[in-house]
Amino acid sequence: MRTLLPLVALVSAPLAAQETAPADPAADVSQERLRADIDTLVGFGTRHTLSEQDNPERGIGAAVDWGLAEFGRISGTCGGCLTVIAPERIEPEGGRLPRPTRIRNAVAIQRGTERPNEVVIVQGHIDSRGSDVMDWQSDAPGANDDGSGTVLVLEAARNLSRNRYPVTIVYALLSGEEQGLYGGRLLADYAEEQGWDVKAVLNNDVVGNSCGSDGYCDAEHVRVFSEGPRADLTDAIRASQRREGGENDSPSRNLSRWLDDVADETAGGLDVRQIWRVDRMGRGGDQIPFMEKGFPAIRIAVAVEDYEHQHQDLRTEDGVTYGDTVDEMDFAYLAKVTQFNIRALDKLARSPAPPASAAKAAVQTFTDVTWAEVPGAVSYTVWQRRTDEPYWRDEPVIENVVANNARLEGVRGDDWIFGVSATGADGVMSPVSSAVPAGQFEPIAAEEDDSE
């Protein structure tokens, strides 16, 4: 038998998104627009971070200007609903930067109507490269890496800007990824400077092909990469995790689990293959700077990479064609990845933030689960799974709780991992926040500051 501790009712205003959210916010994704945008990006010749900044037709400057202009056009169709900005800075010489280099992002902000400081981010990197990461002069079309992520972000903005949401959505085209994740770090720093409560970052990088160079194809899956132990752990919290668990319960990992469930809701859509590591072996992406600051972030990528058409100069050798060109892409697949992102963003922008939670069960035959109330929530749901189970069970322990605590009689907590999700007024549920050390969706430093 499970009983609840005394209840504290929550009062929540109706969400503005209820009035405008369509049945399927991704229904109007267009393969034709995705292809046209890719053709435009490839037309800049190269988008290498070290390429020209002031040529209106070629190079990274022209590409970023085009991205800003596209965001401006999208904003014009929604009555100026997007704030378009271009954060930039000069990065000093070092690493893959042979000289001080201007890093500039194209960003559009769709401010939330109720909780504008609560932010979800969708991003891709607009720069490209060839075989030599320092070669900024040769053509580097970058159709898939990462033209695919770039056009996905633009298409998401076109579709989601038609609606109003209680939470802010940020659409970002990042520079400098191939030279060292500079654009991702610039945006992560900007988010921190603005004091944003970033509850999810969806980084899309190489999302537009379904076949590899060995002939193996998989057009049914998309990979979602997430970190295990979070990057911002302190020594004290790391020690607590060793004792009490939580190595598999970072906010990024729970975001990945939630995305898997979102994908399963769409018949004929893509199935998520969760990859439980930060990124591909020996490689990285623009989700990493956000993880380092304690923001929940994941990388979305194709199920099968094509290495002959990624980071390659345009050439033919021994009858094999190399280069990241449009003809190697699968636009039907890219459209499905785009729809997956849009549906996830729609839910994230309508749902409350995952509540920070805790479980107390030492030396007792019951477990007390507590959590912090979050704005926009009308109820909470408690979840549990065995410590050796990878996913939350299909059925919750208790749902529709309007207090900030629950007692699980007869549940010996040593054998379980617990978590809590929040539900908004229109029934959309947040990801689960695990009741383990560092399970909360906010940076560890922010939680420590709050406790002082």
Coordinates of C-alpha atoms in Angstrom, one line a residue, residues 90-375:
I90 CA 37.3 37.1 -31.4
E91 CA 38.9 33.9 -30.4
P92 CA 42.7 34.1 -29.9
E93 CA 45.2 32.2 -31.9
G94 CA 45.7 28.6 -30.7
G95 CA 44.8 25.0 -31.5
R96 CA 43.0 24.9 -34.9
L97 CA 43.0 28.7 -35.1
P98 CA 46.3 29.9 -36.7
R99 CA 45.3 33.6 -36.1
P100 CA 42.7 35.5 -34.0
T101 CA 39.4 34.6 -35.5
R102 CA 35.9 36.0 -35.5
I103 CA 33.3 33.5 -34.3
R104 CA 29.7 34.6 -35.0
N105 CA 26.5 32.7 -34.5
A106 CA 23.0 33.3 -36.0
V107 CA 20.4 33.0 -33.3
A108 CA 16.6 33.5 -33.1
I109 CA 14.8 33.7 -29.8
Q110 CA 11.1 32.9 -29.6
R111 CA 10.3 34.2 -26.1
G112 CA 7.9 32.3 -23.9
T113 CA 4.7 33.9 -22.8
E114 CA 4.8 32.7 -19.2
R115 CA 8.2 31.5 -18.3
P116 CA 10.6 33.3 -20.7
N117 CA 13.7 32.5 -18.7
E118 CA 13.0 28.8 -19.1
V119 CA 14.7 27.9 -22.3
V120 CA 15.0 25.0 -24.8
I121 CA 17.6 25.2 -27.5
V122 CA 17.8 23.5 -30.9
Q123 CA 21.0 23.9 -32.8
G124 CA 23.3 22.8 -35.7
H125 CA 26.7 24.1 -36.9
I126 CA 26.8 26.1 -40.0
D127 CA 30.6 25.8 -40.7
S128 CA 32.1 23.1 -42.9
R129 CA 35.5 21.6 -43.7
G130 CA 37.4 19.3 -46.1
S131 CA 40.1 16.7 -45.5
D132 CA 42.5 19.2 -44.0
V133 CA 40.8 21.0 -41.1
M134 CA 43.1 24.0 -41.7
D135 CA 42.3 24.3 -45.4
W136 CA 39.9 27.3 -45.6
Q137 CA 40.3 27.9 -49.4
S138 CA 39.1 24.7 -51.0
D139 CA 35.4 24.1 -51.7
A140 CA 33.8 22.3 -48.7
P141 CA 30.1 22.0 -49.4
G142 CA 29.3 20.5 -46.0
A143 CA 25.8 19.3 -47.2
N144 CA 25.3 16.8 -44.5
D145 CA 28.0 18.0 -42.0
D146 CA 26.3 20.1 -40.9
G147 CA 24.1 21.6 -43.6
S148 CA 21.6 19.0 -42.5
G149 CA 21.5 20.3 -38.9
T150 CA 21.4 23.9 -40.1
V151 CA 18.4 23.5 -42.3
L152 CA 16.6 21.4 -39.7
V153 CA 16.9 24.4 -37.3
L154 CA 15.5 26.8 -39.9
E155 CA 12.6 24.4 -40.6
A156 CA 11.9 24.0 -36.9
A157 CA 11.7 27.8 -36.6
R158 CA 9.3 28.0 -39.6
N159 CA 6.9 25.5 -38.0
L160 CA 7.1 26.3 -34.3
S161 CA 7.0 30.1 -34.7
R162 CA 3.4 29.8 -35.8
N163 CA 2.5 28.9 -32.2
R164 CA 2.8 30.6 -28.8
Y165 CA 4.5 28.7 -26.0
P166 CA 4.9 29.4 -22.2
V167 CA 8.7 28.5 -22.5
T168 CA 11.3 30.2 -24.7
I169 CA 12.7 28.3 -27.8
V170 CA 16.1 29.3 -29.1
Y171 CA 17.1 28.4 -32.7
A172 CA 20.9 28.5 -33.2
L173 CA 23.3 28.2 -36.2
L174 CA 26.8 27.9 -34.7
S175 CA 30.1 28.7 -36.2
G176 CA 33.5 27.2 -35.4
E177 CA 32.5 23.7 -34.6
E178 CA 35.1 22.0 -36.8
Q179 CA 37.9 24.2 -35.3
G180 CA 37.1 23.4 -31.7
L181 CA 33.4 23.8 -30.7
Y182 CA 33.8 27.6 -30.5
G183 CA 30.3 28.5 -31.6
G184 CA 28.8 26.1 -29.1
R185 CA 31.0 27.5 -26.3
L186 CA 29.9 31.1 -27.4
L187 CA 26.2 30.2 -27.1
A188 CA 26.7 28.3 -23.8
D189 CA 28.5 31.4 -22.4
Y190 CA 25.7 33.6 -23.7
A191 CA 23.0 31.4 -22.1
E192 CA 24.9 31.6 -18.8
E193 CA 25.3 35.4 -19.0
Q194 CA 21.6 35.8 -19.7
G195 CA 20.8 33.7 -16.7
W196 CA 18.7 31.3 -18.7
D197 CA 17.3 28.2 -17.1
V198 CA 18.3 25.8 -19.9
K199 CA 16.3 22.6 -19.5
A200 CA 17.2 21.0 -22.8
V201 CA 19.7 21.4 -25.7
L202 CA 19.1 19.4 -28.9
N203 CA 22.3 19.4 -30.9
N204 CA 21.7 18.1 -34.5
D205 CA 24.9 17.2 -36.3
V206 CA 25.0 15.0 -39.4
V207 CA 21.3 14.1 -39.6
G208 CA 20.7 13.8 -43.4
N209 CA 21.9 10.4 -44.7
S210 CA 20.7 6.8 -44.2
C211 CA 23.4 4.7 -45.8
G212 CA 27.1 4.2 -45.1
S213 CA 30.0 3.8 -47.5
D214 CA 29.9 0.1 -46.9
G215 CA 26.4 -0.2 -48.3
Y216 CA 24.7 -0.7 -44.9
C217 CA 21.6 1.4 -44.6
D218 CA 19.3 2.3 -41.7
A219 CA 16.5 4.7 -42.4
E220 CA 14.4 3.6 -39.4
H221 CA 16.5 4.9 -36.5
V222 CA 18.2 8.0 -35.3
R223 CA 20.9 8.1 -32.6
V224 CA 20.7 10.2 -29.4
F225 CA 24.0 10.5 -27.5
S226 CA 23.9 11.4 -23.8
E227 CA 26.4 11.7 -21.0
G228 CA 26.5 9.4 -17.9
P229 CA 28.1 11.1 -14.9
R230 CA 27.6 14.8 -15.6
A231 CA 30.5 17.0 -16.5
D232 CA 29.9 19.5 -13.7
L233 CA 30.2 17.0 -10.8
T234 CA 32.1 18.2 -7.7
D235 CA 34.3 15.8 -5.8
A236 CA 31.7 15.6 -3.0
I237 CA 28.8 14.8 -5.2
R238 CA 30.9 12.3 -7.2
A239 CA 31.6 10.5 -3.9
S240 CA 27.9 10.6 -3.1
Q241 CA 27.1 9.0 -6.5
R242 CA 29.5 6.2 -5.8
R243 CA 27.7 5.4 -2.6
E244 CA 24.1 6.0 -3.5
G245 CA 24.0 5.6 -7.3
G246 CA 23.2 8.0 -10.1
E247 CA 25.9 7.2 -12.7
N248 CA 23.2 6.5 -15.2
D249 CA 20.8 9.2 -14.2
S250 CA 22.2 12.5 -15.4
P251 CA 19.7 15.0 -16.7
S252 CA 21.0 14.4 -20.2
R253 CA 20.5 10.7 -19.9
N254 CA 16.9 11.3 -18.7
L255 CA 16.4 13.7 -21.6
S256 CA 17.5 10.9 -23.9
R257 CA 15.0 8.4 -22.3
W258 CA 12.3 11.0 -22.7
L259 CA 13.1 11.6 -26.4
D260 CA 12.9 7.9 -27.0
D261 CA 9.3 7.9 -25.6
V262 CA 8.4 10.9 -27.7
A263 CA 9.6 9.1 -30.9
D264 CA 7.5 6.1 -30.0
E265 CA 4.4 8.2 -30.0
T266 CA 4.5 8.7 -33.8
A267 CA 3.5 5.9 -36.1
G268 CA 5.8 5.7 -39.1
G269 CA 8.4 7.9 -37.5
L270 CA 12.0 7.2 -36.5
D271 CA 12.9 5.0 -33.6
V272 CA 15.5 6.3 -31.2
R273 CA 18.6 4.3 -30.6
Q274 CA 20.0 5.6 -27.3
I275 CA 23.8 5.8 -27.3
W276 CA 25.0 6.1 -23.8
R277 CA 28.2 8.0 -24.3
V278 CA 28.8 11.8 -24.8
D279 CA 29.5 11.4 -28.5
R280 CA 30.9 9.1 -31.1
M281 CA 34.2 7.4 -30.1
G282 CA 37.1 9.9 -30.3
R283 CA 34.8 12.7 -31.6
G284 CA 32.7 15.5 -30.2
G285 CA 30.0 18.1 -30.9
D286 CA 28.5 21.4 -29.8
Q287 CA 26.5 19.7 -27.0
I288 CA 29.7 19.4 -25.0
P289 CA 30.1 23.1 -24.0
F290 CA 26.6 23.0 -22.5
M291 CA 27.2 19.8 -20.6
E292 CA 30.3 21.3 -19.2
K293 CA 28.2 24.1 -17.7
G294 CA 25.7 21.6 -16.3
F295 CA 23.0 22.2 -18.9
P296 CA 21.1 19.1 -20.1
A297 CA 22.2 18.4 -23.6
I298 CA 22.2 15.6 -26.2
R299 CA 23.5 15.0 -29.7
I300 CA 21.2 13.8 -32.4
A301 CA 22.9 12.0 -35.4
V302 CA 22.1 9.6 -38.2
A303 CA 22.0 5.9 -37.5
V304 CA 24.7 5.2 -40.1
E305 CA 27.5 7.6 -40.9
D306 CA 29.1 7.8 -44.4
Y307 CA 32.8 8.6 -43.8
E308 CA 33.7 8.9 -47.5
H309 CA 31.3 11.9 -47.7
Q310 CA 32.2 13.6 -44.5
H311 CA 35.4 15.6 -43.8
Q312 CA 36.6 14.8 -47.3
D313 CA 37.9 17.0 -50.2
L314 CA 35.9 16.7 -53.5
R315 CA 37.7 14.1 -55.5
T316 CA 37.5 10.7 -57.1
E317 CA 40.1 8.0 -56.3
D318 CA 40.1 4.4 -57.6
G319 CA 36.6 4.9 -58.8
V320 CA 35.3 6.1 -55.4
T321 CA 33.8 9.6 -55.1
Y322 CA 34.5 11.6 -52.0
G323 CA 33.0 14.8 -50.6
D324 CA 30.1 16.0 -48.6
T325 CA 27.7 16.7 -51.4
V326 CA 23.9 17.0 -51.7
D327 CA 23.5 13.9 -53.9
E328 CA 24.6 11.7 -51.0
M329 CA 21.8 12.8 -48.7
D330 CA 18.4 11.2 -48.0
F331 CA 15.9 14.1 -47.7
A332 CA 13.0 11.9 -46.7
Y333 CA 15.1 10.7 -43.8
L334 CA 16.2 14.3 -42.9
A335 CA 12.5 15.3 -42.9
K336 CA 11.7 12.6 -40.4
V337 CA 14.6 13.7 -38.1
T338 CA 13.3 17.3 -38.4
Q339 CA 9.8 16.2 -37.5
F340 CA 11.2 14.3 -34.5
N341 CA 12.9 17.5 -33.3
I342 CA 9.9 19.7 -33.8
R343 CA 7.6 17.3 -31.9
A344 CA 10.1 17.1 -29.0
L345 CA 10.6 20.9 -28.9
D346 CA 6.8 21.5 -28.9
K347 CA 6.5 19.2 -25.8
L348 CA 9.5 20.7 -24.1
A349 CA 8.2 24.2 -24.7
R350 CA 4.7 23.3 -23.3
S351 CA 5.8 21.2 -20.3
P352 CA 7.0 22.4 -16.9
A353 CA 10.7 21.9 -15.9
P354 CA 11.6 18.6 -14.4
P355 CA 11.4 19.0 -10.6
A356 CA 14.6 18.4 -8.6
S357 CA 13.8 15.4 -6.4
A358 CA 15.3 13.4 -3.5
A359 CA 14.6 10.0 -1.9
K360 CA 15.1 9.1 1.7
A361 CA 15.0 5.4 2.6
A362 CA 17.9 4.6 4.9
V363 CA 17.2 2.0 7.6
Q364 CA 13.5 1.9 7.1
T365 CA 10.9 -0.2 5.3
F366 CA 9.4 2.7 3.3
T367 CA 10.7 5.4 1.0
D368 CA 9.9 9.1 1.2
V369 CA 10.2 10.9 -2.2
T370 CA 10.2 14.7 -2.1
W371 CA 10.6 17.3 -4.9
A372 CA 10.7 21.0 -5.5
E373 CA 7.5 22.6 -6.9
V374 CA 8.0 24.1 -10.4
P375 CA 6.1 26.9 -12.2

